[in-house]
Amino acid sequence: METLINVLILAAGLGTRMKSRRAKVLHRAGGMPLIEHVVGTALELAPPGQVTVVIGHQAEEVRQAVARYGVRFALQAEQRGTGHAVMAAREALRGAGGLLVVLYGDCPLLRAETLRRLVELHQGSGAAATVITTVLEDPTGYGRILADAEGNLEAIVEEKAATPEQRAIREINSGIYCFEATLLWKHLDEIGNDNPAGEYYLTDIIAIFRRHGYKVRTFRLEDSLQVLGINNRIELAAADRILREAKLREVLLAGVTVERPETVTIDRPVRIGIDTLVEPFAQILGETSIGENCRIGAGAIVRDSRLGDGVEIGPYTIVNRSVLEDGARAGPFARLRLENHLEAGAAVGNFVELKKARLGRRSKALHLAYLGDASIEEQVNIGAGTITCNYDGVAKHPTTIRRGAFVGSNATLVAPLEIGEGSYVGAGSVITEPVPAEALALGRARQVVKEGWARRRRERLGAARAEVGGSTAADSAARPASAPETPRSG
Ligand code: UD1
Ligand code: MG
């Protein structure tokens, strides 16, 4: 029979050294909260029903961050140390024998492969516990490993409690352990809080096991980076950089061209298809998926969005929680603010803002427009400067524009409103009433032309100036030599 493996992740602490009002494990690296990285790793070792997260500080927020994975939670109402946090999970894990792998929620670079090796090594060893250790150039802040040459562990001493000689030890405790569960639960309460911090240190269990004559082993990891514990924002920035570099390598090896990759930000959950081009300073964030052969322009920000194949996002365009089907185009300088959907071949151009707008196949709004709460069918042309007036100061209202309609430049569409199939809206119109299919709607003042008015005005002003001493050089430079052309209508 296979050994039962439970994983316990300690994530109840505040993280004082972060100097933050937010719980440490909620801080993000590689575009994901620290705790989410650790839960993801744990889930490669055990199913969600066997992964328990100890929460306490900002318990609800931490729970929310990972609840969707279906893991279990235990509450540590007061945070009195890592040993105390394990005690808080006793109820949740009662009766579970087998192995208990304990991890800390501030260790985002750990790989599942390492956990599997830990379990393998432990199982053959006959030890009560196996601890992952590593040797650091600068071990400051970590618990130090007191072990013999064969890797038999005697004790872990925390920095605060260590003697100067112990502090000189460079082999440190990673905070990742594999325990024989029954032995851990049997002796856990022997951990006291008689130390400078007055905390219940989980690390004290090692000396306790030794006192009872159990063997404890170390598993010394060469790759120290994996066990980097995030305690301050310098370490957070370091973890972020490592995670992003790893993501970039993954994306490049998967067939994506990234120009000046050191300037590009790609979050860990992002997926990108082959032959897509990502230009400098682009940011691709959150749960975004991008198809093949797309272009993400310089400085564009794409977040939580789904892009099909051959989609083009021009430079400095923001796409948030939106869907762009195959061949759709947005930007440069467009803002797809929230929940938009561009069907295949639809296009929005510069200085167009969309909010909850849907554009049907091959519909276009190429310049200077705001389209909000708008449902636009296929092959519609939205002229430059078109505005949907979707908000009356109290409620939002929808605009529907049917297939093949042509909305002239600078139209003001006062919602709720429907513009019929194949109809025209004259440029500069304020449209407040429904427009029937195939109609032309005009809602603007009729143009008036007064022949010769400008010339007469200049002559009148000239005569008046002459009376008070003649016009200055600046006056004559400011006005055209001949009468202006009659303005054309839009
Ligand atoms: C801990 C270890 C240290 C090790 C280092 C590795 C102890 C006593 N020390 O120190 O030996 O070298 O990790 O990174 O275990 N937590 C709770 N409840 C609490 C206190 C902490 O859930 O009451 C959680 C925190 O949220 C955090 C984790 O436990 O995710 C570790 O706590 P932290 O304060 O970061 O311990 P370190 O000082 O780093
Ligand atoms: Mg830590």
Short mmCIF file of C-alpha atoms and ligand atoms in Angstrom, two decimals:
data_model
loop_
_atom_site.label_atom_id
_atom_site.label_comp_id
_atom_site.label_asym_id
_atom_site.label_seq_id
_atom_site.Cartn_x
_atom_site.Cartn_y
_atom_site.Cartn_z
CA MET A 1 0.00 0.00 0.00
CA GLU A 2 1.25 3.48 -0.76
CA THR A 3 2.11 5.67 2.21
CA LEU A 4 -0.38 8.39 2.99
CA ILE A 5 1.15 11.84 2.54
CA ASN A 6 -0.38 14.94 4.09
CA VAL A 7 1.09 18.38 3.45
CA LEU A 8 0.82 21.16 6.01
CA ILE A 9 1.61 24.74 4.96
CA LEU A 10 2.16 27.31 7.69
CA ALA A 11 0.83 30.68 6.59
CA ALA A 12 -0.67 32.32 9.65
CA GLY A 13 2.10 34.80 10.45
CA LEU A 14 2.06 38.54 9.87
CA GLY A 15 5.59 38.80 8.52
CA THR A 16 6.82 41.71 10.63
CA ARG A 17 9.95 42.20 8.55
CA MET A 18 7.88 42.99 5.45
CA LYS A 19 6.78 46.25 7.15
CA SER A 20 3.35 45.84 5.66
CA ARG A 21 -0.29 45.93 6.69
CA ARG A 22 -0.84 42.92 4.47
CA ALA A 23 -0.03 39.37 5.54
CA LYS A 24 3.31 38.31 4.12
CA VAL A 25 2.04 35.29 2.19
CA LEU A 26 -0.31 37.58 0.22
CA HIS A 27 2.57 39.56 -1.24
CA ARG A 28 3.16 38.66 -4.85
CA ALA A 29 6.15 37.31 -6.69
CA GLY A 30 6.01 36.32 -10.35
CA GLY A 31 2.47 37.73 -10.42
CA MET A 32 1.06 35.36 -7.80
CA PRO A 33 0.69 35.54 -4.00
CA LEU A 34 3.48 33.66 -2.24
CA ILE A 35 0.98 31.25 -0.72
CA GLU A 36 -0.37 30.31 -4.15
CA HIS A 37 3.08 29.22 -5.33
CA VAL A 38 3.48 27.01 -2.28
CA VAL A 39 0.00 25.51 -2.56
CA GLY A 40 0.67 24.79 -6.24
CA THR A 41 3.85 22.91 -5.33
CA ALA A 42 2.10 20.98 -2.55
CA LEU A 43 -0.65 19.90 -4.94
CA GLU A 44 1.92 18.18 -7.11
CA LEU A 45 2.67 15.95 -4.15
CA ALA A 46 -0.78 15.33 -2.65
CA PRO A 47 -4.44 15.81 -3.63
CA PRO A 48 -6.30 18.89 -2.26
CA GLY A 49 -7.98 16.88 0.50
CA GLN A 50 -4.54 16.11 1.92
CA VAL A 51 -3.18 19.66 1.82
CA THR A 52 -3.93 21.84 4.86
CA VAL A 53 -3.04 25.52 5.14
CA VAL A 54 -2.69 27.07 8.60
CA ILE A 55 -4.16 30.56 8.47
CA GLY A 56 -4.42 33.24 11.13
CA HIS A 57 -3.31 36.74 10.31
CA GLN A 58 -5.82 38.05 7.70
CA ALA A 59 -7.18 34.52 7.61
CA GLU A 60 -10.05 35.34 5.27
CA GLU A 61 -7.87 37.00 2.65
CA VAL A 62 -5.37 34.17 2.72
CA ARG A 63 -8.18 31.63 2.47
CA GLN A 64 -9.63 33.51 -0.52
CA ALA A 65 -6.25 33.50 -2.28
CA VAL A 66 -6.17 29.69 -2.51
CA ALA A 67 -9.68 28.44 -1.71
CA ARG A 68 -10.34 27.59 -5.35
CA TYR A 69 -7.77 24.79 -5.20
CA GLY A 70 -9.99 22.90 -2.76
CA VAL A 71 -7.35 22.65 -0.04
CA ARG A 72 -8.27 22.47 3.67
CA PHE A 73 -7.66 25.12 6.31
CA ALA A 74 -6.83 25.21 10.02
CA LEU A 75 -7.05 28.37 12.07
CA GLN A 76 -4.24 29.54 14.34
CA ALA A 77 -6.08 32.38 16.08
CA GLU A 78 -3.00 33.70 17.86
CA GLN A 79 0.38 33.46 16.20
CA ARG A 80 2.76 32.09 18.77
CA GLY A 81 5.35 30.43 16.57
CA THR A 82 5.73 27.74 13.94
CA GLY A 83 5.40 24.92 16.49
CA HIS A 84 2.18 26.48 17.76
CA ALA A 85 0.94 26.70 14.16
CA VAL A 86 1.39 22.94 13.74
CA MET A 87 -0.49 22.39 17.02
CA ALA A 88 -3.34 24.45 15.56
CA ALA A 89 -3.65 21.91 12.74
CA ARG A 90 -3.85 18.91 15.05
CA GLU A 91 -7.65 18.74 14.91
CA ALA A 92 -7.77 19.02 11.13
CA LEU A 93 -5.22 16.22 10.77
CA ARG A 94 -6.23 14.05 13.69
CA GLY A 95 -5.81 10.38 13.05
CA ALA A 96 -3.96 10.85 9.81
CA GLY A 97 -0.91 8.62 10.03
CA GLY A 98 1.65 8.20 7.29
CA LEU A 99 3.90 11.13 6.47
CA LEU A 100 3.39 14.79 7.19
CA VAL A 101 5.35 17.15 4.96
CA VAL A 102 5.53 20.61 6.55
CA LEU A 103 6.30 23.71 4.47
CA TYR A 104 6.26 27.42 5.15
CA GLY A 105 4.06 29.70 3.07
CA ASP A 106 6.94 32.13 2.45
CA CYS A 107 8.97 29.74 0.30
CA PRO A 108 7.74 30.28 -3.30
CA LEU A 109 10.71 28.91 -5.26
CA LEU A 110 10.48 25.36 -3.97
CA ARG A 111 9.95 22.74 -6.68
CA ALA A 112 7.70 19.72 -6.39
CA GLU A 113 10.53 17.52 -7.64
CA THR A 114 12.47 18.44 -4.48
CA LEU A 115 9.55 17.45 -2.27
CA ARG A 116 9.30 14.10 -4.03
CA ARG A 117 13.00 13.50 -3.43
CA LEU A 118 12.55 14.45 0.23
CA VAL A 119 9.80 11.87 0.65
CA GLU A 120 11.82 9.19 -1.18
CA LEU A 121 14.93 9.78 0.92
CA HIS A 122 12.89 9.81 4.10
CA GLN A 123 11.10 6.59 3.35
CA GLY A 124 14.29 4.57 3.05
CA SER A 125 15.98 6.09 6.09
CA GLY A 126 14.15 4.83 9.15
CA ALA A 127 14.27 8.39 10.55
CA ALA A 128 11.51 10.08 12.52
CA ALA A 129 11.99 13.18 10.39
CA THR A 130 14.02 14.40 7.44
CA VAL A 131 14.84 18.09 7.08
CA ILE A 132 15.88 19.88 3.89
CA THR A 133 19.00 21.94 4.53
CA THR A 134 21.31 23.97 2.37
CA VAL A 135 24.59 25.81 2.75
CA LEU A 136 24.45 29.57 2.37
CA GLU A 137 27.17 32.16 1.87
CA ASP A 138 25.28 34.35 4.34
CA PRO A 139 23.08 32.31 6.72
CA THR A 140 21.78 35.34 8.63
CA GLY A 141 18.20 34.94 9.84
CA TYR A 142 17.91 31.19 9.29
CA GLY A 143 17.93 28.39 11.83
CA ARG A 144 21.33 26.64 11.95
CA ILE A 145 21.84 22.92 11.53
CA LEU A 146 23.73 21.00 14.20
CA ALA A 147 24.55 17.70 12.51
CA ASP A 148 27.28 15.10 12.36
CA ALA A 149 29.28 14.27 9.26
CA GLU A 150 26.82 11.48 8.27
CA GLY A 151 23.92 13.89 8.08
CA ASN A 152 22.41 12.88 11.43
CA LEU A 153 20.74 15.93 12.82
CA GLU A 154 21.09 16.76 16.52
CA ALA A 155 19.23 20.06 16.73
CA ILE A 156 18.23 23.23 14.91
CA VAL A 157 19.07 26.48 16.69
CA GLU A 158 17.29 29.65 15.76
CA GLU A 159 19.46 32.66 15.09
CA LYS A 160 18.16 34.54 18.12
CA ALA A 161 19.05 31.67 20.44
CA ALA A 162 22.35 30.72 18.80
CA THR A 163 25.80 31.12 20.32
CA PRO A 164 28.43 32.97 18.23
CA GLU A 165 29.98 29.59 17.27
CA GLN A 166 26.57 28.27 16.16
CA ARG A 167 25.95 31.42 14.15
CA ALA A 168 29.11 30.71 12.18
CA ILE A 169 27.49 27.49 10.86
CA ARG A 170 26.47 28.00 7.25
CA GLU A 171 24.20 25.00 6.85
CA ILE A 172 20.67 26.24 7.46
CA ASN A 173 17.17 24.89 8.01
CA SER A 174 15.00 25.38 4.91
CA GLY A 175 11.80 24.99 6.93
CA ILE A 176 10.80 21.98 4.82
CA TYR A 177 10.38 18.74 6.72
CA CYS A 178 9.04 15.26 6.29
CA PHE A 179 7.75 13.78 9.56
CA GLU A 180 6.47 10.41 10.65
CA ALA A 181 3.06 11.85 11.50
CA THR A 182 2.33 9.66 14.50
CA LEU A 183 5.62 10.60 16.17
CA LEU A 184 5.14 14.28 15.49
CA TRP A 185 1.69 14.34 17.08
CA LYS A 186 2.91 12.25 20.01
CA HIS A 187 5.76 14.62 20.94
CA LEU A 188 4.58 17.98 19.60
CA ASP A 189 3.37 19.22 22.99
CA GLU A 190 6.86 18.85 24.41
CA ILE A 191 7.80 22.00 22.48
CA GLY A 192 8.01 24.91 24.92
CA ASN A 193 8.44 28.64 24.47
CA ASP A 194 11.47 29.15 26.66
CA ASN A 195 13.50 31.18 24.18
CA PRO A 196 14.30 34.87 23.58
CA ALA A 197 11.23 35.31 21.34
CA GLY A 198 8.86 33.45 23.67
CA GLU A 199 7.60 31.45 20.67
CA TYR A 200 6.89 27.77 20.16
CA TYR A 201 9.53 26.82 17.61
CA LEU A 202 8.75 23.84 15.42
CA THR A 203 12.49 23.46 15.04
CA ASP A 204 12.73 22.37 18.68
CA ILE A 205 11.06 19.08 17.74
CA ILE A 206 14.40 17.88 16.36
CA ALA A 207 16.19 17.96 19.73
CA ILE A 208 13.08 16.44 21.31
CA PHE A 209 13.16 13.52 18.84
CA ARG A 210 16.85 13.01 19.57
CA ARG A 211 16.19 12.93 23.31
CA HIS A 212 13.72 10.12 22.69
CA GLY A 213 16.37 8.29 20.70
CA TYR A 214 14.86 8.75 17.24
CA LYS A 215 17.05 9.35 14.26
CA VAL A 216 16.64 12.59 12.29
CA ARG A 217 18.19 13.00 8.84
CA THR A 218 19.09 15.95 6.67
CA PHE A 219 18.65 16.21 2.94
CA ARG A 220 21.16 18.81 1.84
CA LEU A 221 20.03 20.65 -1.27
CA GLU A 222 22.67 22.05 -3.64
CA ASP A 223 20.28 24.54 -5.23
CA SER A 224 19.91 26.97 -2.33
CA LEU A 225 17.70 29.35 -4.25
CA GLN A 226 14.77 26.94 -4.09
CA VAL A 227 14.51 27.30 -0.35
CA LEU A 228 14.76 31.08 -0.22
CA GLY A 229 12.36 32.16 2.54
CA ILE A 230 10.81 35.56 1.93
CA ASN A 231 11.03 37.66 5.06
CA ASN A 232 11.58 41.18 3.71
CA ARG A 233 11.01 43.08 0.48
CA ILE A 234 14.56 42.61 -0.74
CA GLU A 235 13.99 38.86 -0.70
CA LEU A 236 10.57 39.40 -2.27
CA ALA A 237 12.15 41.35 -5.15
CA ALA A 238 14.78 38.63 -5.57
CA ALA A 239 12.14 35.89 -5.73
CA ASP A 240 10.11 37.94 -8.19
CA ARG A 241 13.09 38.36 -10.49
CA ILE A 242 13.95 34.65 -10.37
CA LEU A 243 10.36 33.60 -11.08
CA ARG A 244 10.04 36.03 -13.98
CA GLU A 245 13.33 34.99 -15.53
CA ALA A 246 12.22 31.37 -15.31
CA LYS A 247 8.89 32.25 -16.93
CA LEU A 248 10.63 34.10 -19.75
CA ARG A 249 12.88 31.12 -20.42
CA GLU A 250 9.81 28.88 -20.51
CA VAL A 251 8.03 31.20 -22.96
CA LEU A 252 11.07 31.60 -25.22
CA LEU A 253 11.71 27.87 -25.36
CA ALA A 254 8.04 27.35 -26.20
CA GLY A 255 8.40 29.31 -29.45
CA VAL A 256 7.53 32.89 -28.54
CA THR A 257 9.74 35.78 -29.69
CA VAL A 258 10.36 38.28 -26.93
CA GLU A 259 12.30 41.42 -27.82
CA ARG A 260 14.49 42.84 -25.05
CA PRO A 261 13.16 40.20 -22.64
CA GLU A 262 14.73 41.91 -19.64
CA THR A 263 12.11 44.66 -20.01
CA VAL A 264 9.09 42.37 -20.36
CA THR A 265 6.87 41.21 -17.48
CA ILE A 266 5.01 37.92 -17.84
CA ASP A 267 3.07 36.44 -14.92
CA ARG A 268 3.42 32.79 -14.11
CA PRO A 269 -0.09 31.61 -15.16
CA VAL A 270 0.17 33.22 -18.65
CA ARG A 271 0.07 30.96 -21.73
CA ILE A 272 1.32 32.13 -25.14
CA GLY A 273 1.20 30.30 -28.49
CA ILE A 274 4.06 29.87 -30.94
CA ASP A 275 5.30 32.63 -33.23
CA THR A 276 3.71 35.34 -31.15
CA LEU A 277 5.88 38.44 -30.90
CA VAL A 278 6.17 40.30 -27.61
CA GLU A 279 7.76 43.73 -27.94
CA PRO A 280 9.81 45.59 -25.31
CA PHE A 281 8.18 46.71 -22.06
CA ALA A 282 5.01 44.71 -22.64
CA GLN A 283 3.31 43.30 -19.52
CA ILE A 284 1.23 40.13 -19.80
CA LEU A 285 -0.46 39.54 -16.50
CA GLY A 286 -2.81 37.33 -14.54
CA GLU A 287 -4.78 34.52 -16.15
CA THR A 288 -4.06 35.55 -19.72
CA SER A 289 -3.89 33.21 -22.68
CA ILE A 290 -2.61 34.34 -26.05
CA GLY A 291 -2.85 32.34 -29.26
CA GLU A 292 -0.34 31.81 -32.03
CA ASN A 293 1.10 34.44 -34.29
CA CYS A 294 -0.10 37.43 -32.27
CA ARG A 295 1.71 40.68 -31.68
CA ILE A 296 1.83 42.32 -28.28
CA GLY A 297 3.11 45.84 -28.93
CA ALA A 298 5.66 47.80 -26.98
CA GLY A 299 4.40 48.96 -23.60
CA ALA A 300 1.06 47.15 -23.91
CA ILE A 301 -0.54 45.75 -20.76
CA VAL A 302 -2.72 42.67 -21.15
CA ARG A 303 -4.36 41.30 -18.01
CA ASP A 304 -6.74 38.39 -17.38
CA SER A 305 -7.67 38.23 -21.05
CA ARG A 306 -8.04 35.65 -23.79
CA LEU A 307 -6.59 36.36 -27.23
CA GLY A 308 -7.11 34.04 -30.21
CA ASP A 309 -4.65 33.55 -33.06
CA GLY A 310 -3.29 36.42 -35.13
CA VAL A 311 -4.48 39.07 -32.70
CA GLU A 312 -2.65 42.37 -32.80
CA ILE A 313 -2.32 44.57 -29.72
CA GLY A 314 -0.70 47.84 -30.73
CA PRO A 315 1.81 49.69 -28.58
CA TYR A 316 0.63 51.26 -25.30
CA THR A 317 -2.71 49.52 -25.33
CA ILE A 318 -4.41 48.25 -22.17
CA VAL A 319 -6.51 45.11 -22.37
CA ASN A 320 -8.21 44.01 -19.17
CA ARG A 321 -10.56 41.04 -18.66
CA SER A 322 -11.44 40.95 -22.34
CA VAL A 323 -11.70 38.45 -25.16
CA LEU A 324 -10.25 39.10 -28.63
CA GLU A 325 -11.01 36.45 -31.20
CA ASP A 326 -8.79 35.48 -34.12
CA GLY A 327 -7.44 38.39 -36.12
CA ALA A 328 -8.93 41.10 -33.90
CA ARG A 329 -6.88 44.28 -33.48
CA ALA A 330 -6.66 46.89 -30.75
CA GLY A 331 -4.51 50.00 -30.45
CA PRO A 332 -2.07 51.60 -30.49
CA PHE A 333 -3.19 53.62 -27.46
CA ALA A 334 -6.52 51.86 -26.96
CA ARG A 335 -8.05 50.96 -23.61
CA LEU A 336 -10.18 47.86 -23.32
CA ARG A 337 -11.12 48.60 -19.78
CA LEU A 338 -13.34 45.75 -18.69
CA GLU A 339 -15.20 42.74 -20.07
CA ASN A 340 -15.05 43.48 -23.75
CA HIS A 341 -15.35 41.05 -26.59
CA LEU A 342 -13.96 41.64 -30.07
CA GLU A 343 -15.15 38.99 -32.50
CA ALA A 344 -12.93 37.79 -35.32
CA GLY A 345 -11.46 40.62 -37.38
CA ALA A 346 -13.00 43.39 -35.29
CA ALA A 347 -10.73 46.39 -34.70
CA VAL A 348 -10.42 49.35 -32.37
CA GLY A 349 -7.82 52.03 -32.94
CA ASN A 350 -6.10 54.82 -31.09
CA PHE A 351 -7.78 56.56 -28.18
CA VAL A 352 -10.75 54.25 -28.19
CA GLU A 353 -12.05 53.18 -24.78
CA LEU A 354 -14.29 50.15 -24.41
CA LYS A 355 -16.18 49.01 -21.34
CA LYS A 356 -18.48 45.99 -21.48
CA ALA A 357 -18.60 46.39 -25.23
CA ARG A 358 -18.94 43.69 -27.83
CA LEU A 359 -17.91 44.28 -31.42
CA GLY A 360 -19.13 41.78 -34.01
CA ARG A 361 -17.06 40.32 -36.81
CA ARG A 362 -15.15 42.95 -38.79
CA SER A 363 -16.77 45.85 -36.95
CA LYS A 364 -14.49 48.84 -36.49
CA ALA A 365 -14.05 51.84 -34.23
CA LEU A 366 -10.69 53.14 -35.33
CA HIS A 367 -10.34 56.54 -33.71
CA LEU A 368 -11.28 58.44 -30.54
CA ALA A 369 -14.40 56.81 -29.18
CA TYR A 370 -16.03 55.65 -25.95
CA LEU A 371 -18.19 52.59 -26.26
CA GLY A 372 -19.67 51.40 -22.96
CA ASP A 373 -22.38 48.79 -22.30
CA ALA A 374 -22.58 48.50 -26.06
CA SER A 375 -23.56 45.53 -28.15
CA ILE A 376 -22.40 46.08 -31.69
CA GLU A 377 -23.15 43.52 -34.34
CA GLU A 378 -20.99 42.66 -37.33
CA GLN A 379 -19.63 44.97 -40.00
CA VAL A 380 -20.54 48.13 -38.17
CA ASN A 381 -18.48 51.26 -38.67
CA ILE A 382 -18.16 53.56 -35.68
CA GLY A 383 -16.90 56.99 -36.74
CA ALA A 384 -14.19 58.95 -34.98
CA GLY A 385 -15.32 60.59 -31.77
CA THR A 386 -18.45 58.51 -31.25
CA ILE A 387 -19.61 58.41 -27.65
CA THR A 388 -22.15 56.13 -26.04
CA CYS A 389 -23.79 58.10 -23.22
CA ASN A 390 -24.40 55.01 -21.11
CA TYR A 391 -24.73 56.68 -17.71
CA ASP A 392 -27.53 59.02 -16.68
CA GLY A 393 -26.07 59.83 -13.29
CA VAL A 394 -27.96 57.00 -11.62
CA ALA A 395 -27.94 53.91 -13.81
CA LYS A 396 -26.08 52.44 -16.76
CA HIS A 397 -27.99 51.83 -20.00
CA PRO A 398 -27.26 49.68 -23.04
CA THR A 399 -26.69 50.66 -26.65
CA THR A 400 -27.36 48.17 -29.42
CA ILE A 401 -26.07 48.77 -32.91
CA ARG A 402 -27.30 46.32 -35.52
CA ARG A 403 -25.43 44.69 -38.33
CA GLY A 404 -23.93 46.91 -41.05
CA ALA A 405 -24.91 50.23 -39.46
CA PHE A 406 -22.74 53.28 -40.11
CA VAL A 407 -22.31 55.73 -37.27
CA GLY A 408 -20.87 59.03 -38.49
CA SER A 409 -18.08 60.86 -36.74
CA ASN A 410 -18.72 62.55 -33.41
CA ALA A 411 -22.12 60.96 -32.90
CA THR A 412 -23.48 61.13 -29.37
CA LEU A 413 -25.60 58.05 -28.70
CA VAL A 414 -27.82 58.58 -25.65
CA ALA A 415 -28.66 55.18 -24.15
CA PRO A 416 -30.81 53.19 -23.88
CA LEU A 417 -30.76 53.16 -27.64
CA GLU A 418 -31.00 50.87 -30.62
CA ILE A 419 -29.61 51.66 -34.03
CA GLY A 420 -31.17 49.50 -36.72
CA GLU A 421 -29.56 47.23 -39.27
CA GLY A 422 -27.93 49.00 -42.19
CA SER A 423 -28.91 52.45 -40.95
CA TYR A 424 -26.84 55.64 -41.01
CA VAL A 425 -26.31 58.16 -38.24
CA GLY A 426 -25.18 61.54 -39.54
CA ALA A 427 -21.90 62.94 -38.25
CA GLY A 428 -22.20 65.18 -35.22
CA SER A 429 -25.65 63.92 -34.32
CA VAL A 430 -27.06 63.60 -30.83
CA ILE A 431 -29.27 60.53 -31.10
CA THR A 432 -31.86 59.97 -28.39
CA GLU A 433 -34.53 58.00 -30.27
CA PRO A 434 -34.27 54.53 -31.82
CA VAL A 435 -33.07 54.50 -35.43
CA PRO A 436 -35.03 52.09 -37.67
CA ALA A 437 -33.26 49.72 -40.05
CA GLU A 438 -32.08 51.30 -43.31
CA ALA A 439 -32.89 54.83 -42.08
CA LEU A 440 -30.73 57.95 -41.90
CA ALA A 441 -30.90 59.68 -38.54
CA LEU A 442 -29.74 63.25 -38.11
CA GLY A 443 -29.78 65.02 -34.80
CA ARG A 444 -27.92 68.28 -35.22
CA ALA A 445 -28.58 71.92 -36.02
CA ARG A 446 -28.91 72.59 -39.76
CA GLN A 447 -25.96 74.47 -41.19
CA VAL A 448 -26.40 78.16 -42.00
CA VAL A 449 -24.09 79.94 -44.47
CA LYS A 450 -23.92 83.73 -44.46
CA GLU A 451 -22.14 84.78 -47.65
CA GLY A 452 -19.53 87.51 -47.19
CA TRP A 453 -20.10 87.76 -43.44
CA ALA A 454 -16.43 87.37 -42.50
CA ARG A 455 -15.23 90.04 -44.93
CA ARG A 456 -17.84 92.45 -43.74
CA ARG A 457 -16.83 91.81 -40.13
CA ARG A 458 -13.17 92.48 -40.80
CA GLU A 459 -14.01 95.67 -42.64
CA ARG A 460 -16.21 96.77 -39.76
CA LEU A 461 -13.50 96.04 -37.18
CA GLY A 462 -10.83 97.68 -39.38
CA ALA A 463 -12.87 100.83 -39.64
CA ALA A 464 -13.38 100.92 -35.86
CA ARG A 465 -9.63 100.43 -35.22
CA ALA A 466 -8.69 103.15 -37.71
CA GLU A 467 -10.79 105.51 -35.62
CA VAL A 468 -8.73 104.75 -32.51
CA GLY A 469 -5.29 105.01 -34.23
CA GLY A 470 -4.91 102.13 -36.70
CA SER A 471 -4.18 98.38 -36.36
CA THR A 472 -0.92 97.00 -34.99
CA ALA A 473 1.45 94.61 -36.80
CA ALA A 474 0.48 91.79 -34.43
CA ASP A 475 -3.22 92.22 -35.29
CA SER A 476 -2.63 91.89 -39.00
CA ALA A 477 -0.38 88.83 -38.59
CA ALA A 478 -3.11 87.09 -36.61
CA ARG A 479 -5.70 87.20 -39.34
CA PRO A 480 -5.76 85.53 -42.74
CA ALA A 481 -4.93 87.55 -45.80
CA SER A 482 -8.08 86.48 -47.59
CA ALA A 483 -11.50 85.32 -46.48
CA PRO A 484 -11.51 81.71 -45.17
CA GLU A 485 -13.19 78.94 -47.12
CA THR A 486 -16.77 78.21 -46.22
CA PRO A 487 -16.58 75.42 -43.60
CA ARG A 488 -17.75 72.05 -44.85
CA SER A 489 -20.13 69.90 -42.91
CA GLY A 490 -18.77 66.64 -41.40
C1 UD1 B 1 11.77 29.74 9.99
C2 UD1 B 1 12.50 28.67 10.82
C3 UD1 B 1 13.98 28.73 10.53
C4 UD1 B 1 14.20 28.53 9.05
C5 UD1 B 1 13.40 29.51 8.21
C6 UD1 B 1 13.43 29.09 6.75
C7 UD1 B 1 11.24 28.34 12.90
C8 UD1 B 1 11.18 28.62 14.35
N1 UD1 B 1 12.26 28.90 12.23
O1 UD1 B 1 12.24 31.01 10.42
O2 UD1 B 1 14.65 27.71 11.24
O3 UD1 B 1 15.58 28.65 8.76
O4 UD1 B 1 12.03 29.51 8.61
O5 UD1 B 1 12.80 30.02 5.95
O6 UD1 B 1 10.41 27.61 12.41
N2 UD1 B 1 3.87 31.08 10.86
C9 UD1 B 1 2.64 30.69 11.32
N3 UD1 B 1 2.32 30.93 12.63
C10 UD1 B 1 3.19 31.51 13.49
C11 UD1 B 1 4.47 31.90 13.02
C12 UD1 B 1 4.79 31.65 11.69
O7 UD1 B 1 1.83 30.17 10.57
O8 UD1 B 1 2.82 31.67 14.67
C13 UD1 B 1 4.20 30.86 9.43
C14 UD1 B 1 4.49 32.16 8.71
O9 UD1 B 1 3.31 32.66 8.10
C15 UD1 B 1 5.54 31.73 7.68
C16 UD1 B 1 6.18 30.51 8.27
O10 UD1 B 1 5.37 30.09 9.33
O11 UD1 B 1 4.95 31.39 6.45
C17 UD1 B 1 7.59 30.78 8.76
O12 UD1 B 1 7.60 31.86 9.66
P1 UD1 B 1 8.75 32.92 9.66
O13 UD1 B 1 8.43 33.95 10.70
O14 UD1 B 1 9.02 33.39 8.30
O15 UD1 B 1 9.99 32.05 10.19
P2 UD1 B 1 11.52 32.38 9.95
O16 UD1 B 1 11.95 33.40 10.93
O17 UD1 B 1 11.77 32.64 8.53
MG MG B 2 10.51 32.96 6.91
#
